[in-house]
Amino acid sequence: MIIDPSVARNMSNLEQMYVDNNYFRFQHFDSKQGKRLAAVAYLSVIVNQQTLNKQFVRKINEDILAQENPTAESILVSLRSLGIVTEIDEMGMVADMISDAGIVIFIEGLTVCYGIGIPGYETRAVDQPSSEINVRGPREGFTEDLKVNMGLVYRRMKTTKLKSKIFVLGRESQTKVMVVYLDDQVDASVLREVEERIESVKLNIVVDSAQIEEWIQDSPYSPFPQIMNTERPDRVVTALNLGKVIIFTDGSPNALIAPSTFTDFLHPSEDLYEKFYFANFLRLLRMLTLLISLCGPSLYIALTTFHLEMIPTPLMLTFLSTKAGIPFPTFLEALIMEVAFEILREASIRLPRTVGQSVSIVGALIIGEAAVQSGIISRPMVIVVAMTGIASFTIPSFNTAITLRLLRFPLIFIAAWTGVLGLALGMFAIVLHLCSLRSFGKLYLPTFNSHRWKDVTEHYLLLPIKHRRQSKNDTSYASMEGQVREHEDH
């Protein structure tokens, strides 16, 4: 439907489109003779009413309507002093502008109208990210406002090479999604792939970046996260400098980083602000806790069920003495405790923060002690499950920690059935799966067959700051891409 020269008919059409909408408003501007000269349409709950009344109403009365025969060009020049003006010639675009916190100005006799965004909805203040707590380093986190998030990035990266492209996703929500990258660092093939996958998203409503992440990832049925999400501007800036692509979603505080490797999910941004030897100690510790979190209970089950000869005699006698009188096999003990621990963890997340921490700590102590005192669970099993749970808390990425918790259960079943041999095969299958994954065409698990030692070292350990790579042109992605081609050629 095109714009009618009659303001009255345009208002009538809009009233039909926004029927039963209590917040649709329009202001009339009439001549002394009662002839309608102009009108402004908007939604009162999402525009800045103060800006509308002080600036736009005055501009229309004193400037535009004061002209004897206002033309489209003269009106456009007058409005540009108030913001970015969009010339609209179709009613569908009018509805899009109004729904996107904008006002639309109609002038009698013109077959075009003018839209300007003046959002007035409440936004959350910049605060420390709740999911990425750090001891040292910046404490600002992204919010749900796209402009605020881009401002946090521009504040840390003052360069004209920072580029961005906007996509609109969601047939009903019309959510803005912004792709951000450094023009001289980004891999053109990765950028093109990201844009094509975003354009392929077909959803009615896009509320959070998690929906986009699930849609555009390479292997949607893999339990491992393949796209890093973060609330930290410093992490985004570091990723941009390494040639990665950032995806912001309006309404979501989580930015997506593509491509990502498995090791990215194990290293918090805080590592960059510590001495390299201390950061490397923590990185090695996290790799150890990753193994404990993944196969701690299953290894205990395999050793105590099938391979007692591998346990030192004094320790074996201790295990056997605590096991006496327990009515359940070791496998069932582990399963009961793991399920109980997961229930407590989920309860602590859903409850208010102050209450949730108390529930998780006190609940674990009470349940563990009661289970031991009643003779249902052995003390070593309580220790193993507790250490496994604590180890999972050291994983910086929440999505990766959930994956490890999920994979722990099939490994428990395999260990109870086939012992250490089955556990080794299960771990081998997981590593094989990681090696097969790709993130936008790049290797997901950094391999050790590179001719440049820095290519691998920087994925697992932190070099002294003078020896670290400073940009994408000196990162491992170039050699890793060569590895992918080499594998495909063979």
CSV table of C-alpha atoms in Angstrom, one decimal, residues 14-480:
chain,number,residue,atom,x,y,z
A,14,LEU,CA,-2.8,3.3,10.2
A,15,GLU,CA,-5.7,3.2,12.7
A,16,GLN,CA,-7.0,0.0,10.9
A,17,MET,CA,-3.5,-1.5,11.1
A,18,TYR,CA,-3.2,-0.7,14.9
A,19,VAL,CA,-6.7,-1.5,15.8
A,20,ASP,CA,-7.0,-2.6,19.5
A,21,ASN,CA,-3.6,-1.1,20.2
A,22,ASN,CA,-3.9,1.1,23.3
A,23,TYR,CA,-0.5,2.8,22.7
A,24,PHE,CA,-0.8,4.0,19.1
A,25,ARG,CA,-1.0,7.8,18.9
A,26,PHE,CA,-0.9,10.5,16.3
A,27,GLN,CA,-0.8,14.3,16.6
A,28,HIS,CA,-2.5,16.6,14.1
A,29,PHE,CA,-1.2,19.9,12.8
A,30,ASP,CA,-4.1,21.9,11.3
A,31,SER,CA,-4.3,25.3,9.7
A,32,LYS,CA,-6.4,28.1,11.1
A,33,GLN,CA,-9.1,27.2,8.7
A,34,GLY,CA,-9.2,23.6,10.1
A,35,LYS,CA,-7.4,22.1,7.1
A,36,ARG,CA,-5.2,19.2,8.1
A,37,LEU,CA,-1.6,20.0,7.1
A,38,ALA,CA,0.5,17.3,8.8
A,39,ALA,CA,0.4,14.4,11.3
A,40,VAL,CA,2.9,12.5,13.4
A,41,ALA,CA,2.2,8.8,14.2
A,42,TYR,CA,4.0,6.8,16.9
A,43,LEU,CA,3.7,4.3,19.8
A,44,SER,CA,3.7,6.1,23.1
A,45,VAL,CA,5.4,3.4,25.1
A,46,ILE,CA,8.6,3.2,23.1
A,47,VAL,CA,9.4,6.8,21.9
A,48,ASN,CA,10.8,9.6,23.9
A,49,GLN,CA,7.8,11.9,24.5
A,50,GLN,CA,9.9,14.7,25.8
A,51,THR,CA,12.1,14.8,22.6
A,52,LEU,CA,9.0,14.5,20.5
A,53,ASN,CA,7.2,17.5,22.1
A,54,LYS,CA,10.2,19.8,22.5
A,55,GLN,CA,12.0,19.2,19.2
A,56,PHE,CA,9.8,17.7,16.5
A,57,VAL,CA,6.5,19.5,17.2
A,58,ARG,CA,8.3,22.8,17.3
A,59,LYS,CA,10.3,22.0,14.1
A,60,ILE,CA,7.0,21.0,12.3
A,61,ASN,CA,5.2,24.1,13.4
A,62,GLU,CA,7.9,26.7,13.1
A,63,ASP,CA,9.9,25.4,10.1
A,64,ILE,CA,8.1,23.0,7.9
A,65,LEU,CA,4.5,24.3,8.0
A,66,ALA,CA,5.8,27.8,7.9
A,67,GLN,CA,6.8,27.2,4.3
A,68,GLU,CA,4.2,28.2,1.7
A,69,ASN,CA,4.7,25.1,-0.5
A,70,PRO,CA,6.9,22.6,1.3
A,71,THR,CA,8.7,20.1,-1.0
A,72,ALA,CA,10.1,16.7,-0.2
A,73,GLU,CA,13.6,18.1,-0.5
A,74,SER,CA,13.1,21.1,1.8
A,75,ILE,CA,11.4,18.9,4.5
A,76,LEU,CA,14.2,16.4,4.3
A,77,VAL,CA,16.8,19.2,4.9
A,78,SER,CA,14.8,20.6,7.9
A,79,LEU,CA,14.5,17.2,9.6
A,80,ARG,CA,18.1,16.2,9.2
A,81,SER,CA,19.1,18.5,12.0
A,82,LEU,CA,17.1,16.3,14.4
A,83,GLY,CA,18.6,12.9,13.5
A,84,ILE,CA,18.8,10.2,10.8
A,85,VAL,CA,15.8,10.6,8.5
A,86,THR,CA,14.3,7.8,6.4
A,87,GLU,CA,12.2,8.6,3.4
A,88,ILE,CA,9.3,6.2,3.2
A,89,ASP,CA,6.9,5.5,0.3
A,90,GLU,CA,5.0,2.4,1.5
A,91,MET,CA,2.7,1.8,4.4
A,92,GLY,CA,4.4,-1.5,5.4
A,93,MET,CA,7.7,0.5,6.0
A,94,VAL,CA,5.7,3.0,8.1
A,95,ALA,CA,4.6,0.2,10.4
A,96,ASP,CA,8.2,-1.1,10.7
A,97,MET,CA,9.4,2.4,11.6
A,98,ILE,CA,6.7,2.9,14.2
A,99,SER,CA,7.3,-0.5,15.8
A,100,ASP,CA,11.1,0.2,15.9
A,101,ALA,CA,10.7,3.2,18.3
A,102,GLY,CA,10.3,5.8,15.6
A,103,ILE,CA,7.9,8.5,14.6
A,104,VAL,CA,6.5,9.0,11.1
A,105,ILE,CA,5.7,12.5,9.8
A,106,PHE,CA,3.0,12.9,7.1
A,107,ILE,CA,2.7,16.1,5.1
A,108,GLU,CA,-0.5,16.9,3.2
A,109,GLY,CA,0.0,16.6,-0.6
A,110,LEU,CA,3.1,14.5,-0.5
A,111,THR,CA,3.2,10.8,-1.5
A,112,VAL,CA,6.2,10.2,0.8
A,113,CYS,CA,6.6,10.4,4.6
A,114,TYR,CA,9.5,10.7,6.9
A,115,GLY,CA,10.6,8.4,9.8
A,116,ILE,CA,13.1,9.2,12.6
A,117,GLY,CA,14.0,7.0,15.5
A,118,ILE,CA,13.6,8.5,19.0
A,119,PRO,CA,13.6,5.5,21.3
A,120,GLY,CA,12.4,6.1,24.8
A,121,TYR,CA,12.2,2.7,26.4
A,122,GLU,CA,14.1,1.9,29.6
A,123,THR,CA,17.5,0.1,29.3
A,124,ARG,CA,19.7,-1.6,31.9
A,125,ALA,CA,22.8,0.2,33.1
A,126,VAL,CA,26.2,-1.1,32.3
A,127,ASP,CA,27.2,-3.5,35.0
A,128,GLN,CA,29.7,-6.3,35.8
A,129,PRO,CA,28.8,-9.5,33.8
A,130,SER,CA,27.2,-12.0,36.2
A,131,SER,CA,28.4,-15.1,34.2
A,132,GLU,CA,32.0,-14.0,33.7
A,133,ILE,CA,33.4,-12.8,37.1
A,134,ASN,CA,37.0,-11.7,37.1
A,135,VAL,CA,39.4,-10.6,39.8
A,136,ARG,CA,41.5,-8.4,37.6
A,137,GLY,CA,40.7,-6.5,34.4
A,138,PRO,CA,37.7,-4.5,33.1
A,139,ARG,CA,34.4,-5.0,34.9
A,140,GLU,CA,32.0,-3.6,32.3
A,141,GLY,CA,29.6,-5.9,30.6
A,142,PHE,CA,27.2,-5.7,27.7
A,143,THR,CA,23.6,-4.8,28.1
A,144,GLU,CA,20.4,-5.6,26.1
A,145,ASP,CA,20.8,-2.4,24.1
A,146,LEU,CA,22.6,-2.7,20.8
A,147,LYS,CA,23.8,0.9,20.7
A,148,VAL,CA,25.2,0.7,24.2
A,149,ASN,CA,27.1,-2.5,23.3
A,150,MET,CA,28.6,-1.0,20.2
A,151,GLY,CA,29.6,2.1,22.2
A,152,LEU,CA,31.5,-0.2,24.6
A,153,VAL,CA,33.4,-1.7,21.7
A,154,TYR,CA,34.2,1.7,20.0
A,155,ARG,CA,35.4,3.0,23.4
A,156,ARG,CA,38.1,0.3,23.3
A,157,MET,CA,38.9,0.2,19.6
A,158,LYS,CA,39.2,3.7,18.1
A,159,THR,CA,39.8,2.8,14.4
A,160,THR,CA,38.1,3.4,11.1
A,161,LYS,CA,38.8,-0.2,10.2
A,162,LEU,CA,36.0,-1.4,12.6
A,163,LYS,CA,33.1,-2.3,10.3
A,164,SER,CA,29.5,-3.4,11.0
A,165,LYS,CA,26.6,-4.7,9.0
A,166,ILE,CA,23.0,-4.9,10.2
A,167,PHE,CA,20.5,-7.7,9.5
A,168,VAL,CA,16.9,-7.9,10.5
A,169,LEU,CA,15.7,-11.3,11.7
A,170,GLY,CA,12.3,-12.6,12.8
A,171,ARG,CA,9.2,-12.2,10.8
A,172,GLU,CA,7.3,-10.8,13.8
A,173,SER,CA,10.0,-9.5,16.1
A,174,GLN,CA,12.1,-7.7,13.4
A,175,THR,CA,15.2,-8.1,15.6
A,176,LYS,CA,18.3,-6.2,14.6
A,177,VAL,CA,21.4,-8.4,14.4
A,178,MET,CA,24.8,-6.7,13.8
A,179,VAL,CA,27.9,-8.4,12.4
A,180,VAL,CA,31.1,-6.6,13.5
A,181,TYR,CA,34.7,-7.1,12.2
A,182,LEU,CA,38.0,-5.5,11.6
A,183,ASP,CA,38.3,-4.9,7.9
A,184,ASP,CA,42.1,-5.5,7.6
A,185,GLN,CA,42.1,-8.6,9.9
A,186,VAL,CA,38.9,-10.6,9.2
A,187,ASP,CA,39.0,-13.7,7.0
A,188,ALA,CA,36.9,-12.9,4.0
A,189,SER,CA,35.7,-16.5,3.7
A,190,VAL,CA,34.6,-16.7,7.3
A,191,LEU,CA,32.8,-13.3,7.1
A,192,ARG,CA,31.0,-14.4,4.0
A,193,GLU,CA,30.0,-17.7,5.6
A,194,VAL,CA,28.7,-15.9,8.7
A,195,GLU,CA,26.6,-13.5,6.7
A,196,GLU,CA,25.1,-16.3,4.5
A,197,ARG,CA,24.2,-18.3,7.6
A,198,ILE,CA,22.6,-15.3,9.3
A,199,GLU,CA,20.5,-14.6,6.2
A,200,SER,CA,19.3,-18.2,6.2
A,201,VAL,CA,17.8,-17.9,9.7
A,202,LYS,CA,14.0,-18.3,9.4
A,203,LEU,CA,12.3,-17.6,12.7
A,204,ASN,CA,9.1,-15.8,13.7
A,205,ILE,CA,10.7,-14.3,16.8
A,206,VAL,CA,14.3,-13.7,17.7
A,207,VAL,CA,14.7,-12.9,21.4
A,208,ASP,CA,18.3,-13.9,22.2
A,209,SER,CA,21.6,-14.6,20.5
A,210,ALA,CA,21.3,-18.3,21.6
A,211,GLN,CA,18.6,-18.8,18.9
A,212,ILE,CA,21.0,-17.5,16.2
A,213,GLU,CA,23.9,-19.5,17.7
A,214,GLU,CA,21.9,-22.8,17.4
A,215,TRP,CA,20.8,-22.0,13.9
A,216,ILE,CA,24.2,-21.1,12.4
A,217,GLN,CA,26.6,-23.5,14.1
A,218,ASP,CA,28.2,-26.2,11.9
A,219,SER,CA,27.1,-29.3,13.9
A,220,PRO,CA,23.7,-28.6,15.6
A,221,TYR,CA,23.5,-32.1,17.0
A,222,SER,CA,26.9,-32.0,18.7
A,223,PRO,CA,26.7,-31.4,22.5
A,224,PHE,CA,29.8,-29.2,22.4
A,225,PRO,CA,29.3,-25.4,21.9
A,226,GLN,CA,30.9,-24.3,18.7
A,227,ILE,CA,30.4,-20.5,18.9
A,228,MET,CA,31.7,-18.6,21.9
A,229,ASN,CA,29.3,-16.3,23.7
A,230,THR,CA,30.5,-13.5,26.0
A,231,GLU,CA,29.2,-10.5,27.9
A,232,ARG,CA,32.7,-8.9,28.1
A,233,PRO,CA,33.7,-6.0,25.8
A,234,ASP,CA,37.4,-6.7,26.4
A,235,ARG,CA,37.0,-10.3,25.1
A,236,VAL,CA,35.2,-9.0,22.0
A,237,VAL,CA,37.9,-6.5,21.3
A,238,THR,CA,40.6,-9.2,21.6
A,239,ALA,CA,38.7,-11.5,19.3
A,240,LEU,CA,38.3,-8.7,16.7
A,241,ASN,CA,42.0,-8.1,16.7
A,242,LEU,CA,42.5,-11.8,16.0
A,243,GLY,CA,40.4,-11.5,12.9
A,244,LYS,CA,37.2,-13.0,14.3
A,245,VAL,CA,33.6,-12.0,13.6
A,246,ILE,CA,31.3,-10.7,16.3
A,247,ILE,CA,27.5,-11.1,16.2
A,248,PHE,CA,25.4,-8.8,18.4
A,249,THR,CA,21.7,-9.3,18.8
A,250,ASP,CA,19.5,-6.4,19.9
A,251,GLY,CA,17.9,-7.4,23.2
A,252,SER,CA,20.7,-9.8,24.2
A,253,PRO,CA,23.7,-9.1,26.4
A,254,ASN,CA,25.6,-12.0,24.9
A,255,ALA,CA,27.8,-11.4,21.8
A,256,LEU,CA,28.8,-14.4,19.6
A,257,ILE,CA,32.4,-14.9,18.5
A,258,ALA,CA,33.1,-16.9,15.3
A,259,PRO,CA,35.0,-19.0,14.6
A,260,SER,CA,35.9,-20.5,18.0
A,261,THR,CA,38.1,-23.4,19.1
A,262,PHE,CA,37.5,-25.8,22.0
A,263,THR,CA,40.3,-24.2,24.0
A,264,ASP,CA,38.6,-20.8,23.7
A,265,PHE,CA,36.0,-22.1,26.1
A,266,LEU,CA,38.6,-23.1,28.7
A,267,HIS,CA,40.4,-19.8,28.9
A,268,PRO,CA,38.8,-16.7,30.6
A,269,SER,CA,39.8,-13.2,29.4
A,270,GLU,CA,41.3,-12.7,32.9
A,271,ASP,CA,44.3,-14.9,31.8
A,272,LEU,CA,45.5,-12.0,29.7
A,273,TYR,CA,45.9,-9.8,32.7
A,274,GLU,CA,48.0,-12.2,34.8
A,275,LYS,CA,51.6,-13.0,34.7
A,276,PHE,CA,52.1,-15.7,32.1
A,277,TYR,CA,53.5,-18.3,34.5
A,278,PHE,CA,50.5,-17.9,36.9
A,279,ALA,CA,48.1,-17.9,33.9
A,280,ASN,CA,49.7,-21.1,32.6
A,281,PHE,CA,49.4,-22.8,36.0
A,282,LEU,CA,45.7,-22.0,36.0
A,283,ARG,CA,45.3,-23.2,32.4
A,284,LEU,CA,47.0,-26.5,33.2
A,285,LEU,CA,44.8,-26.8,36.3
A,286,ARG,CA,41.7,-26.3,34.3
A,287,MET,CA,42.7,-29.0,31.8
A,288,LEU,CA,43.2,-31.3,34.8
A,289,THR,CA,39.8,-30.4,36.3
A,290,LEU,CA,38.2,-30.9,32.9
A,291,LEU,CA,39.4,-34.5,32.9
A,292,ILE,CA,38.3,-34.9,36.5
A,293,SER,CA,34.9,-33.4,35.7
A,294,LEU,CA,34.4,-35.7,32.7
A,295,CYS,CA,35.7,-39.1,33.9
A,296,GLY,CA,36.2,-38.9,37.7
A,297,PRO,CA,33.3,-41.1,38.8
A,298,SER,CA,33.6,-43.4,35.8
A,299,LEU,CA,37.3,-44.0,36.5
A,300,TYR,CA,36.6,-44.8,40.2
A,301,ILE,CA,33.9,-47.2,39.1
A,302,ALA,CA,36.2,-49.0,36.6
A,303,LEU,CA,39.0,-49.3,39.1
A,304,THR,CA,37.0,-50.5,42.1
A,305,THR,CA,34.8,-52.9,40.0
A,306,PHE,CA,37.2,-54.4,37.5
A,307,HIS,CA,40.8,-53.5,38.3
A,308,LEU,CA,41.4,-53.6,42.0
A,309,GLU,CA,44.9,-54.8,41.3
A,310,MET,CA,45.7,-51.4,39.9
A,311,ILE,CA,45.0,-49.7,43.3
A,312,PRO,CA,47.7,-49.7,46.0
A,313,THR,CA,46.9,-52.3,48.7
A,314,PRO,CA,46.4,-49.9,51.6
A,315,LEU,CA,44.1,-47.8,49.6
A,316,MET,CA,42.3,-50.8,48.2
A,317,LEU,CA,41.7,-52.2,51.8
A,318,THR,CA,40.2,-48.8,52.8
A,319,PHE,CA,37.8,-48.8,49.8
A,320,LEU,CA,36.7,-52.4,50.6
A,321,SER,CA,36.2,-51.6,54.3
A,322,THR,CA,34.0,-48.6,53.5
A,323,LYS,CA,32.1,-50.6,50.9
A,324,ALA,CA,31.1,-53.3,53.4
A,325,GLY,CA,27.4,-53.1,54.2
A,326,ILE,CA,26.5,-50.8,51.3
A,327,PRO,CA,23.5,-52.4,49.5
A,328,PHE,CA,24.1,-50.9,46.1
A,329,PRO,CA,26.8,-51.6,43.6
A,330,THR,CA,29.4,-48.9,42.9
A,331,PHE,CA,27.8,-47.9,39.7
A,332,LEU,CA,24.4,-47.3,41.3
A,333,GLU,CA,26.1,-45.4,44.1
A,334,ALA,CA,27.6,-43.0,41.6
A,335,LEU,CA,24.4,-42.6,39.7
A,336,ILE,CA,22.4,-41.8,42.8
A,337,MET,CA,24.9,-39.2,44.0
A,338,GLU,CA,25.4,-37.6,40.6
A,339,VAL,CA,21.6,-37.2,40.1
A,340,ALA,CA,21.3,-35.7,43.6
A,341,PHE,CA,24.1,-33.3,43.0
A,342,GLU,CA,22.6,-32.2,39.7
A,343,ILE,CA,19.2,-31.6,41.4
A,344,LEU,CA,20.9,-29.5,44.1
A,345,ARG,CA,22.8,-27.5,41.4
A,346,GLU,CA,19.7,-26.8,39.4
A,347,ALA,CA,17.8,-25.8,42.6
A,348,SER,CA,20.6,-23.4,43.6
A,349,ILE,CA,20.4,-21.7,40.1
A,350,ARG,CA,16.6,-21.2,40.1
A,351,LEU,CA,16.4,-19.9,43.7
A,352,PRO,CA,17.3,-16.3,44.6
A,353,ARG,CA,21.1,-15.9,44.7
A,354,THR,CA,21.5,-15.5,48.4
A,355,VAL,CA,19.2,-18.4,49.2
A,356,GLY,CA,20.5,-20.6,46.3
A,357,GLN,CA,24.1,-20.6,47.6
A,358,SER,CA,22.9,-21.7,51.0
A,359,VAL,CA,20.8,-24.5,49.6
A,360,SER,CA,23.6,-25.9,47.4
A,361,ILE,CA,26.2,-25.9,50.2
A,362,VAL,CA,23.9,-27.0,53.1
A,363,GLY,CA,22.0,-29.4,51.0
A,364,ALA,CA,25.1,-31.1,49.7
A,365,LEU,CA,26.5,-31.5,53.3
A,366,ILE,CA,23.3,-32.8,54.7
A,367,ILE,CA,22.5,-35.2,51.9
A,368,GLY,CA,26.1,-36.5,51.8
A,369,GLU,CA,26.4,-37.0,55.5
A,370,ALA,CA,22.9,-38.6,55.8
A,371,ALA,CA,23.7,-41.0,53.0
A,372,VAL,CA,26.9,-42.1,54.6
A,373,GLN,CA,25.4,-42.4,58.1
A,374,SER,CA,22.5,-44.5,56.8
A,375,GLY,CA,24.8,-46.8,55.0
A,376,ILE,CA,23.5,-46.1,51.5
A,377,ILE,CA,26.6,-44.5,50.0
A,378,SER,CA,30.3,-45.1,50.9
A,379,ARG,CA,32.5,-42.2,52.0
A,380,PRO,CA,34.9,-42.5,49.0
A,381,MET,CA,32.0,-42.2,46.6
A,382,VAL,CA,30.9,-38.9,48.3
A,383,ILE,CA,34.4,-37.6,48.0
A,384,VAL,CA,34.7,-38.5,44.3
A,385,VAL,CA,31.3,-37.0,43.4
A,386,ALA,CA,32.1,-33.8,45.4
A,387,MET,CA,35.5,-33.4,43.7
A,388,THR,CA,33.9,-33.9,40.3
A,389,GLY,CA,31.3,-31.3,41.0
A,390,ILE,CA,33.8,-28.8,42.3
A,391,ALA,CA,36.1,-29.5,39.3
A,392,SER,CA,33.2,-28.6,36.9
A,393,PHE,CA,32.9,-25.2,38.5
A,394,THR,CA,36.4,-24.3,37.3
A,395,ILE,CA,35.4,-24.4,33.7
A,396,PRO,CA,34.8,-20.8,32.6
A,397,SER,CA,32.2,-21.5,29.9
A,398,PHE,CA,28.8,-22.5,31.3
A,399,ASN,CA,27.9,-24.3,28.1
A,400,THR,CA,31.1,-26.4,28.1
A,401,ALA,CA,30.5,-27.3,31.8
A,402,ILE,CA,27.0,-28.5,31.0
A,403,THR,CA,28.4,-30.6,28.1
A,404,LEU,CA,30.9,-32.2,30.5
A,405,ARG,CA,28.1,-32.9,33.0
A,406,LEU,CA,26.0,-34.5,30.3
A,407,LEU,CA,28.9,-36.7,28.9
A,408,ARG,CA,29.7,-37.9,32.4
A,409,PHE,CA,26.7,-40.1,32.6
A,410,PRO,CA,27.3,-42.3,29.4
A,411,LEU,CA,30.9,-42.7,30.6
A,412,ILE,CA,29.6,-44.0,33.9
A,413,PHE,CA,27.5,-46.6,32.1
A,414,ILE,CA,30.4,-47.6,29.9
A,415,ALA,CA,32.9,-47.9,32.8
A,416,ALA,CA,30.4,-50.0,34.8
A,417,TRP,CA,30.0,-52.3,31.8
A,418,THR,CA,33.5,-52.7,30.4
A,419,GLY,CA,35.9,-51.1,32.9
A,420,VAL,CA,39.0,-49.1,32.0
A,421,LEU,CA,39.1,-50.4,28.4
A,422,GLY,CA,35.6,-49.1,27.7
A,423,LEU,CA,36.4,-45.8,29.4
A,424,ALA,CA,39.4,-45.4,27.2
A,425,LEU,CA,37.3,-46.1,24.1
A,426,GLY,CA,34.7,-43.6,25.3
A,427,MET,CA,37.3,-40.9,25.8
A,428,PHE,CA,38.8,-41.8,22.4
A,429,ALA,CA,35.4,-41.4,20.8
A,430,ILE,CA,35.0,-37.9,22.4
A,431,VAL,CA,38.4,-36.8,21.2
A,432,LEU,CA,37.6,-38.2,17.7
A,433,HIS,CA,34.3,-36.2,17.7
A,434,LEU,CA,36.2,-33.0,18.7
A,435,CYS,CA,38.7,-33.5,15.9
A,436,SER,CA,35.8,-33.9,13.4
A,437,LEU,CA,34.1,-30.6,14.4
A,438,ARG,CA,34.5,-27.4,12.5
A,439,SER,CA,33.6,-23.8,13.4
A,440,PHE,CA,32.8,-21.9,10.2
A,441,GLY,CA,35.2,-24.2,8.3
A,442,LYS,CA,38.0,-23.9,10.8
A,443,LEU,CA,39.4,-26.7,13.0
A,444,TYR,CA,37.5,-26.8,16.4
A,445,LEU,CA,40.3,-28.7,18.2
A,446,PRO,CA,43.8,-27.3,17.7
A,447,THR,CA,46.1,-30.1,16.6
A,448,PHE,CA,49.8,-30.7,17.2
A,449,ASN,CA,50.9,-31.4,13.6
A,450,SER,CA,51.7,-27.8,12.8
A,451,HIS,CA,55.2,-26.8,11.7
A,452,ARG,CA,55.0,-23.6,13.8
A,453,TRP,CA,55.1,-24.3,17.5
A,454,LYS,CA,53.4,-21.0,18.4
A,455,ASP,CA,50.4,-22.1,16.4
A,456,VAL,CA,49.7,-24.8,18.9
A,457,THR,CA,51.2,-23.3,22.1
A,458,GLU,CA,49.0,-20.2,22.1
A,459,HIS,CA,45.9,-22.3,22.1
A,460,TYR,CA,46.9,-24.1,25.3
A,461,LEU,CA,49.4,-21.9,27.0
A,462,LEU,CA,50.0,-18.2,27.4
A,463,LEU,CA,53.3,-16.8,26.1
A,464,PRO,CA,55.0,-13.8,27.6
A,465,ILE,CA,53.4,-10.6,26.3
A,466,LYS,CA,56.3,-9.7,24.1
A,467,HIS,CA,56.0,-13.0,22.3
A,468,ARG,CA,52.3,-13.2,21.8
A,469,ARG,CA,50.6,-12.7,18.5
A,470,GLN,CA,49.2,-9.2,18.2
A,471,SER,CA,46.9,-9.6,15.2
A,472,LYS,CA,45.2,-12.2,13.0
A,473,ASN,CA,48.0,-12.0,10.4
A,474,ASP,CA,50.2,-13.6,13.0
A,475,THR,CA,47.8,-16.2,14.5
A,476,SER,CA,47.4,-19.9,14.1
A,477,TYR,CA,44.3,-19.7,11.9
A,478,ALA,CA,46.3,-19.4,8.7
A,479,SER,CA,48.3,-22.5,9.3
A,480,MET,CA,45.2,-24.3,10.7
